[in-house]
Short mmCIF file of C-alpha atoms in Angstrom, two decimals:
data_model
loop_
_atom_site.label_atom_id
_atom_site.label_comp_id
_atom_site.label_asym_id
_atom_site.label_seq_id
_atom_site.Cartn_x
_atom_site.Cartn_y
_atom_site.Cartn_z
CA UNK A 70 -21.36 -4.22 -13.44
CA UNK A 71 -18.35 -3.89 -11.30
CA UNK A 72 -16.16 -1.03 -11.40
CA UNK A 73 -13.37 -2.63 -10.99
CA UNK A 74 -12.17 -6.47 -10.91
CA UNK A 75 -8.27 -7.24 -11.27
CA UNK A 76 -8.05 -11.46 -11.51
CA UNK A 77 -5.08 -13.07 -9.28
CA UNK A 78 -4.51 -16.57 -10.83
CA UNK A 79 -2.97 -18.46 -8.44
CA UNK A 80 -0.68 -20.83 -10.19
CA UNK A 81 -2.14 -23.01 -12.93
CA UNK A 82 -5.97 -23.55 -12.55
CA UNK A 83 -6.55 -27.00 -13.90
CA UNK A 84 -10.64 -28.04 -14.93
CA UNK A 85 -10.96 -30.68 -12.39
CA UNK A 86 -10.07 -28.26 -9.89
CA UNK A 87 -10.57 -24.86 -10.15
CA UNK A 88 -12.42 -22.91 -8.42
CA UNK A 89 -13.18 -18.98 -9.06
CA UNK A 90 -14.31 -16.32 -5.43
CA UNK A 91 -15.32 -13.16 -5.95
CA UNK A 92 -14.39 -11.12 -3.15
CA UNK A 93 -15.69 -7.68 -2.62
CA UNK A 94 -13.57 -6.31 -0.55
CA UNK A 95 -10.12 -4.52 -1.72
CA UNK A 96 -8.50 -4.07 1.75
CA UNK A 97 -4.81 -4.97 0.30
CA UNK A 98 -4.29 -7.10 3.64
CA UNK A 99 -7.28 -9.49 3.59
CA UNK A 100 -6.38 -9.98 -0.27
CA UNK A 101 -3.06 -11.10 0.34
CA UNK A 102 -4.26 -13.30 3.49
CA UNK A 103 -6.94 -14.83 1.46
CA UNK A 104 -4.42 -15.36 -2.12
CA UNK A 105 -2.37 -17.28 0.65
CA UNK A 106 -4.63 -19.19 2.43
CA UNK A 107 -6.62 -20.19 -0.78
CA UNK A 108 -2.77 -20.79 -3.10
CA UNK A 109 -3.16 -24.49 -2.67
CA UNK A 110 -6.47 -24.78 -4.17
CA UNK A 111 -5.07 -23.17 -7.31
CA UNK A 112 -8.00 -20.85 -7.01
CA UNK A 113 -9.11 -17.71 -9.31
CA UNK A 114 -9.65 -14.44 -6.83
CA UNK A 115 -11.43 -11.89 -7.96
CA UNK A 116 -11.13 -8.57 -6.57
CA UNK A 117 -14.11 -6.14 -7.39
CA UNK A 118 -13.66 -2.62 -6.29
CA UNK A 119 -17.34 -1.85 -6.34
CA UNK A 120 -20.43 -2.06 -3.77
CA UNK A 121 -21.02 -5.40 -1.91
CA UNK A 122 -23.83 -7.79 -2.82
CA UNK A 123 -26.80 -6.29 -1.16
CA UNK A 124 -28.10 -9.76 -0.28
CA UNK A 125 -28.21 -13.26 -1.64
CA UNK A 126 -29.97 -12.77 -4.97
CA UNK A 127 -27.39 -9.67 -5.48
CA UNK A 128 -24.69 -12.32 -4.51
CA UNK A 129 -25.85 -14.77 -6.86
CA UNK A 130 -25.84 -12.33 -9.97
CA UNK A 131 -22.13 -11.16 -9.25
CA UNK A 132 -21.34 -14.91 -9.41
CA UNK A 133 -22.87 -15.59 -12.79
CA UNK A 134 -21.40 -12.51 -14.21
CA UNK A 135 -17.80 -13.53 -13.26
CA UNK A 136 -18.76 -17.48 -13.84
CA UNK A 137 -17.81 -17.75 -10.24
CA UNK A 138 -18.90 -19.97 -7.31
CA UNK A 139 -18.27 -18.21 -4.45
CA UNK A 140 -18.29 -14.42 -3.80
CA UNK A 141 -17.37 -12.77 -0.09
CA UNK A 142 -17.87 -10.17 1.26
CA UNK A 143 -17.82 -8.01 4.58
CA UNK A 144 -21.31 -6.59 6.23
CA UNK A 145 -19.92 -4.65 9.34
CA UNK A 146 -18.61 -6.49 11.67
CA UNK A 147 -19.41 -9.97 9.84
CA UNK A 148 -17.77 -12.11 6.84
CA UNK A 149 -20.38 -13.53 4.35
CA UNK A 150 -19.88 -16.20 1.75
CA UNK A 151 -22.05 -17.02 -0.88
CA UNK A 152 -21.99 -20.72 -2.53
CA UNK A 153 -23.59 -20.32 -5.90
CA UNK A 154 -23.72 -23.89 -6.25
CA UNK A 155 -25.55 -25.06 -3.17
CA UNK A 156 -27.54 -21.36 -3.13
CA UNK A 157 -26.24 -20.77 0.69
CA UNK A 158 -25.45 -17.83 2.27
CA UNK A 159 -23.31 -18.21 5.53
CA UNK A 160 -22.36 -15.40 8.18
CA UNK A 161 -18.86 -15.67 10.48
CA UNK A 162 -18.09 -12.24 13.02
CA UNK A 163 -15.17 -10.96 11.76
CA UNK A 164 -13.30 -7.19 12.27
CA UNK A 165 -14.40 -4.68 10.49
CA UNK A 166 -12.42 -1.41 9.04
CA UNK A 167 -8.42 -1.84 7.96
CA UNK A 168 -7.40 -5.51 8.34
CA UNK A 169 -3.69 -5.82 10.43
CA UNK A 170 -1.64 -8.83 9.24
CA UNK A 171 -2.99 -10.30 12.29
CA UNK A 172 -6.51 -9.68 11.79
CA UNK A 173 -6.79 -10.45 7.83
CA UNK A 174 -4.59 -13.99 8.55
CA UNK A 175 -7.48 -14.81 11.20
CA UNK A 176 -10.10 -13.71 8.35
CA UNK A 177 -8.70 -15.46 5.80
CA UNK A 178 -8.65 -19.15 7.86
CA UNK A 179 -12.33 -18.13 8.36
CA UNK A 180 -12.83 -17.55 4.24
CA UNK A 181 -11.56 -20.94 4.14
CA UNK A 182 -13.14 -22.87 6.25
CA UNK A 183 -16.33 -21.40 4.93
CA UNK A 184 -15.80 -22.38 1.52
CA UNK A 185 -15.70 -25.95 2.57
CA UNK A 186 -13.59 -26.95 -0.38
CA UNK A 187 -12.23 -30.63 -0.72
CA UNK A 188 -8.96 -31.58 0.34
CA UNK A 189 -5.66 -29.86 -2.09
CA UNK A 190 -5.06 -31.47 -5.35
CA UNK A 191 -1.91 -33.29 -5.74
CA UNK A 192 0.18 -30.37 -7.74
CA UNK A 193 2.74 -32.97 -9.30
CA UNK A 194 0.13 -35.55 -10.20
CA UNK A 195 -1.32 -33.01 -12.52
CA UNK A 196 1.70 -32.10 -13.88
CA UNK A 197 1.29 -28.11 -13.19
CA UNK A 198 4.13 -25.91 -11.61
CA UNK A 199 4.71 -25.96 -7.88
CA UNK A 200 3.13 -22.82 -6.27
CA UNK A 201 4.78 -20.02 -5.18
CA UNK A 202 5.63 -19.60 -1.58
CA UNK A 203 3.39 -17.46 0.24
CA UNK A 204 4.86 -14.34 1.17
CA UNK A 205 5.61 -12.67 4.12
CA UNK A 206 3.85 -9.16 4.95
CA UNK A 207 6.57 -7.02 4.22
CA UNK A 208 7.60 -4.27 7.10
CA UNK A 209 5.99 -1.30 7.82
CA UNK A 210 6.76 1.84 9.30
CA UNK A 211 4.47 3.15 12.72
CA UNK A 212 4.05 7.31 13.13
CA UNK A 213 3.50 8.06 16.37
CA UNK A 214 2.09 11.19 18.04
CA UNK A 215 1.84 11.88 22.25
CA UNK A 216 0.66 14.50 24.57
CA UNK A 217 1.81 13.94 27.93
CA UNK A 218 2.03 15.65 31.05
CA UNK A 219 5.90 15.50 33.12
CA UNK A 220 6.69 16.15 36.32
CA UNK A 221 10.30 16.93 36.59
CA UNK A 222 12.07 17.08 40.01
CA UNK A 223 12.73 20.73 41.35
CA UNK A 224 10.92 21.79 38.28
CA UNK A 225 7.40 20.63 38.56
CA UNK A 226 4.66 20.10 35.96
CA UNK A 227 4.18 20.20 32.86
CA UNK A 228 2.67 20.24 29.27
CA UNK A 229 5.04 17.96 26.44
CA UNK A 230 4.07 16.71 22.68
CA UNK A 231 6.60 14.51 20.61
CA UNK A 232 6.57 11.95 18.20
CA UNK A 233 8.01 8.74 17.12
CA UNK A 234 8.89 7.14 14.03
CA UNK A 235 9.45 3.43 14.05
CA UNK A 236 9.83 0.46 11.16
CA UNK A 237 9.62 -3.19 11.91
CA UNK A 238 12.28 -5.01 10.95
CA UNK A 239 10.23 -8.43 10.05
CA UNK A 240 6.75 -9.05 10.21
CA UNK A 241 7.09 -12.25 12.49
CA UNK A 242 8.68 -10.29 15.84
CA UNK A 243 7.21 -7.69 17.73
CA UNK A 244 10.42 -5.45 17.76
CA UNK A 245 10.25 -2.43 16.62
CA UNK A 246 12.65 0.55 16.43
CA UNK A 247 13.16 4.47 15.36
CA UNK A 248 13.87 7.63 17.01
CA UNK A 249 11.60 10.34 19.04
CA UNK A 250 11.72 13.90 19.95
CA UNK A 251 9.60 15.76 22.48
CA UNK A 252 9.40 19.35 23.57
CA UNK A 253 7.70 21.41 25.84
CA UNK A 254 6.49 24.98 27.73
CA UNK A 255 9.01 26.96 29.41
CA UNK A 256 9.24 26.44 33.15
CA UNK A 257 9.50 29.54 35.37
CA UNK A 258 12.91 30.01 36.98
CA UNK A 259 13.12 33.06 39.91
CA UNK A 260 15.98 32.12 42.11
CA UNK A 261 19.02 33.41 44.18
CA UNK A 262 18.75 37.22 41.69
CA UNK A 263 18.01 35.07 38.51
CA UNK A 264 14.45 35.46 36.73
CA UNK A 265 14.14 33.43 33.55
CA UNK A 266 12.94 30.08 32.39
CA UNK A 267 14.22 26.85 31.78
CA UNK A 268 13.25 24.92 27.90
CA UNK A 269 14.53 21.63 26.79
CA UNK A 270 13.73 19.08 24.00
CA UNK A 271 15.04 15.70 23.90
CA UNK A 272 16.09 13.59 20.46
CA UNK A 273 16.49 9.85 21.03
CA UNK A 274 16.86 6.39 19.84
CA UNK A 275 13.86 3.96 20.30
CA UNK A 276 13.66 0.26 20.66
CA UNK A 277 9.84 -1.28 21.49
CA UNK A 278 8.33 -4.49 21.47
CA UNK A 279 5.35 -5.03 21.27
CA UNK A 280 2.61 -7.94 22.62
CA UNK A 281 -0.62 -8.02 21.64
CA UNK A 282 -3.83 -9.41 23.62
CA UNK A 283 -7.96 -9.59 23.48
CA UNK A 284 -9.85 -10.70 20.67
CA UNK A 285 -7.73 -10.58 17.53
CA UNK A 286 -4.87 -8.91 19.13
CA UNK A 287 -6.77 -5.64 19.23
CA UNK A 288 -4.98 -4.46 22.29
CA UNK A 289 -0.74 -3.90 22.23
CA UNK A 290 1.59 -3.47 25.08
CA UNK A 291 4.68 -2.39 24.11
CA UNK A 292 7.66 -1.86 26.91
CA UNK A 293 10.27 0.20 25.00
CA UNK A 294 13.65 1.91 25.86
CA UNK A 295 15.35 5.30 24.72
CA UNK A 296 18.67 6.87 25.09
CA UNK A 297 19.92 10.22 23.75
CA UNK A 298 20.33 13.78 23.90
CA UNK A 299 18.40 16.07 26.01
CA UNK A 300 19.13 20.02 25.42
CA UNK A 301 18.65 22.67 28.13
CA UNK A 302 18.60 26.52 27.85
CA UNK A 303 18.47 28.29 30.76
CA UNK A 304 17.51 32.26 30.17
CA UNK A 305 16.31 35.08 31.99
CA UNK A 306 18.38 38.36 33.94
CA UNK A 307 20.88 38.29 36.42
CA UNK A 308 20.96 41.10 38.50
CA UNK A 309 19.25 43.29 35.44
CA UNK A 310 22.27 41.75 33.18
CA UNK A 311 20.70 39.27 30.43
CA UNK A 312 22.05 35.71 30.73
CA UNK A 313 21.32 32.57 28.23
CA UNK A 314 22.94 29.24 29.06
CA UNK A 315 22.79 26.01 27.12
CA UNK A 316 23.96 22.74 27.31
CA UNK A 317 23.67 18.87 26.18
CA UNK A 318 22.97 15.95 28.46
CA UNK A 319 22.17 12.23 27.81
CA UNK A 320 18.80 11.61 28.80
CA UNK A 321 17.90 7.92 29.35
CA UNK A 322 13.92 6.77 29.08
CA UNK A 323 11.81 3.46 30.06
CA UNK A 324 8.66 3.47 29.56
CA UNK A 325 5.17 1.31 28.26
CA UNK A 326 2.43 2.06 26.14
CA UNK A 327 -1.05 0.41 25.81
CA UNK A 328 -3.07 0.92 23.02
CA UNK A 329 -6.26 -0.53 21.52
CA UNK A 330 -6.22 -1.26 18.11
CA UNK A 331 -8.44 0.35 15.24
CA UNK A 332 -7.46 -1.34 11.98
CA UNK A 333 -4.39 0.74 11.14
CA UNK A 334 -4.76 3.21 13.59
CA UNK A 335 -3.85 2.86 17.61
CA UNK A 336 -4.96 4.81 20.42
CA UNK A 337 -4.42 4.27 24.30
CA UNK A 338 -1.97 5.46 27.41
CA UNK A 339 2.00 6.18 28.04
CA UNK A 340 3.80 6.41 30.84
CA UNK A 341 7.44 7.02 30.77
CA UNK A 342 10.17 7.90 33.26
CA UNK A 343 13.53 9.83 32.72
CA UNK A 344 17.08 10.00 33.86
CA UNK A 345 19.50 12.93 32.97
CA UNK A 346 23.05 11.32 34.77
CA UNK A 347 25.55 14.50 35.11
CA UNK A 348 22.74 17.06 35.05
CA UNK A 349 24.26 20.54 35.38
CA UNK A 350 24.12 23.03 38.38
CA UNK A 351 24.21 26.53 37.77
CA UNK A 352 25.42 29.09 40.36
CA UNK A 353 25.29 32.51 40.91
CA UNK A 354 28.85 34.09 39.49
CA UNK A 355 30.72 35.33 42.60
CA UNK A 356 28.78 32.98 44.77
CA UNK A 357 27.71 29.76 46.25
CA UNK A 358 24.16 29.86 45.48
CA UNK A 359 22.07 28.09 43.38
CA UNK A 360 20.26 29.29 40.46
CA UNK A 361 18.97 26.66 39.25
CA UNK A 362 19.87 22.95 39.19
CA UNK A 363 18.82 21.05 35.78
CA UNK A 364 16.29 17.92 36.98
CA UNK A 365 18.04 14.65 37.13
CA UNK A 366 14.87 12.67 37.42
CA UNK A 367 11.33 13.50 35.31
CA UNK A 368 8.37 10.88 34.95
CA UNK A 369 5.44 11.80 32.27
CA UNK A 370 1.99 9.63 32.18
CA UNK A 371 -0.23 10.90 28.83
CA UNK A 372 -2.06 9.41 25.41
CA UNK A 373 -0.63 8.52 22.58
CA UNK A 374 -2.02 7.59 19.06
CA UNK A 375 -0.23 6.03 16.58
CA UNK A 376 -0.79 4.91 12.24
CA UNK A 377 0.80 2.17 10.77
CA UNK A 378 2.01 2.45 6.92
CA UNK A 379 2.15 -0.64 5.03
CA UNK A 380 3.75 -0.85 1.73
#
């Protein structure tokens, strides 16, 4: 009947005991939530990879063919347990879509406070191996993508994409760090005999944290800071006579995003705000006049969407 169904034996499962949940639902986060949250118990998981029960009577037949008691499930936006033995069928709200480690921790508590199973047996009275410790969700990497518009002083406005790569170093702390690179449209540059435009992309080193808020952390704030290279080509004609300048300057970057959380996937608002210390100014050979003078200051408010990628 099921497609699939790959049996996680948590430690030893003694007769007096055991217990055996079938749970239809292979999101790899809720499984590993639930194995932990169940691990004293000594219970038998089953994960089946095929449709949910339909109902209760659907419920009750996946139980008898894995000789199980319980078997949950996920309809929408709602966990449901079924108790073989006292023929119940019970309904929590829960998230529905990818699980986060925050959201499938909160899911499994529910799972076991559903189950309503008696208190832990005594693992050395029965003589069976102490359980292994629960592990932590290991890190994961976030790939970021934003569109944003910047206003840079003496420049104006305009159009910018970049993106972001960032891992989190442990599972427990919102910090999170990678680097980021952004580029844009040309800006028009007609000043003092020059006619050209002025391009630059920046490459820099990220460091975010983020807090989350709402109903099962579904919204994040993350204040982050950047520092690194920003490079600048200035080209058009002088005077008739092509001319092509480029240089390197730090750029340093605050900024905060706020996004609202889709299981894996993120999407909300950034604003950021630049600062380019010892930004060039170019003058006219010969002269004292200004061609153009690279912008020391730039601020850029836009969206941003973002995946995380758990091992």
């Amino acid at each position: 009947m099921c497609a699939l169904a790959v049996a996680l034996v948590v430690g030893a499962v003694s007769p007096a005991h055991a217990e055996r949940v079938v749970l239809a639902d292979r999101d790899p986060q809720l499984v590993r939530a639930v194995e932990a949250a169940l691990r004293p118990w000594r219970v038998d998981i089953v994960v089946v990879g095929d449709a949910v029960p339909r109902d209760a009577a659907d419920a009750r037949a996946r139980a008898a063919a894995s000789s199980a008691r319980f078997v949950v499930w996920r309809d929408g936006g709602e966990l449901v347990v079924y108790d073989d033995q006292r023929g119940e069928l019970e309904r929590r709200a829960a998230q529905a879509g990818a699980f986060d480690d925050a959201g499938a921790a909160a899911a499994a508590l529910t799972v076991k406070t559903m189950l309503r199973l008696p208190a832990p047996p005594d693992v050395a009275a029965v003589g069976a191996p102490e359980p292994p410790p629960i592990r932590e969700t290991p890190p994961w990497l976030r790939v970021e993508l934003a569109a944003v518009t910047r206003y840079d002083a003496g420049v104006g406005a305009g159009a910018r994409a970049g993106g972001a790569v960032l891992a989190r170093p442990a599972a427990t702390l919102g910090l999170r760090v990678g680097a980021s690179a952004e580029l844009g449209a040309a800006a028009a540059v007609d000043q003092a005999g020059f006619a050209g435009s002025w391009s630059s992309w920046t490459a820099l080193a990220v460091a975010g944290w983020t807090v989350t808020a709402g109903d099962r952390g579904a919204w994040e704030i993350e204040p982050r800071v950047a520092i690194g290279a920003l490079h600048g080509e200035l080209a058009g004609t002088l005077m008739r006579t092509p001319q092509t300048t480029d240089d390197w300057f730090v750029d340093a970057r605050v900024g905060v995003a706020v996004r609202r959380r889709f299981g894996a996937l993120a999407a909300g608002a950034i604003v950021t705000a630049d600062a380019v210390p010892g930004a060039a100014t170019y003058i006219k050979p010969g002269t004292s006049a200004q061609e153009f003078a690279v912008p020391t200051t730039g601020v850029a408010i836009g969206l941003v969407v973002s995946g995380d990628l758990a091992p």
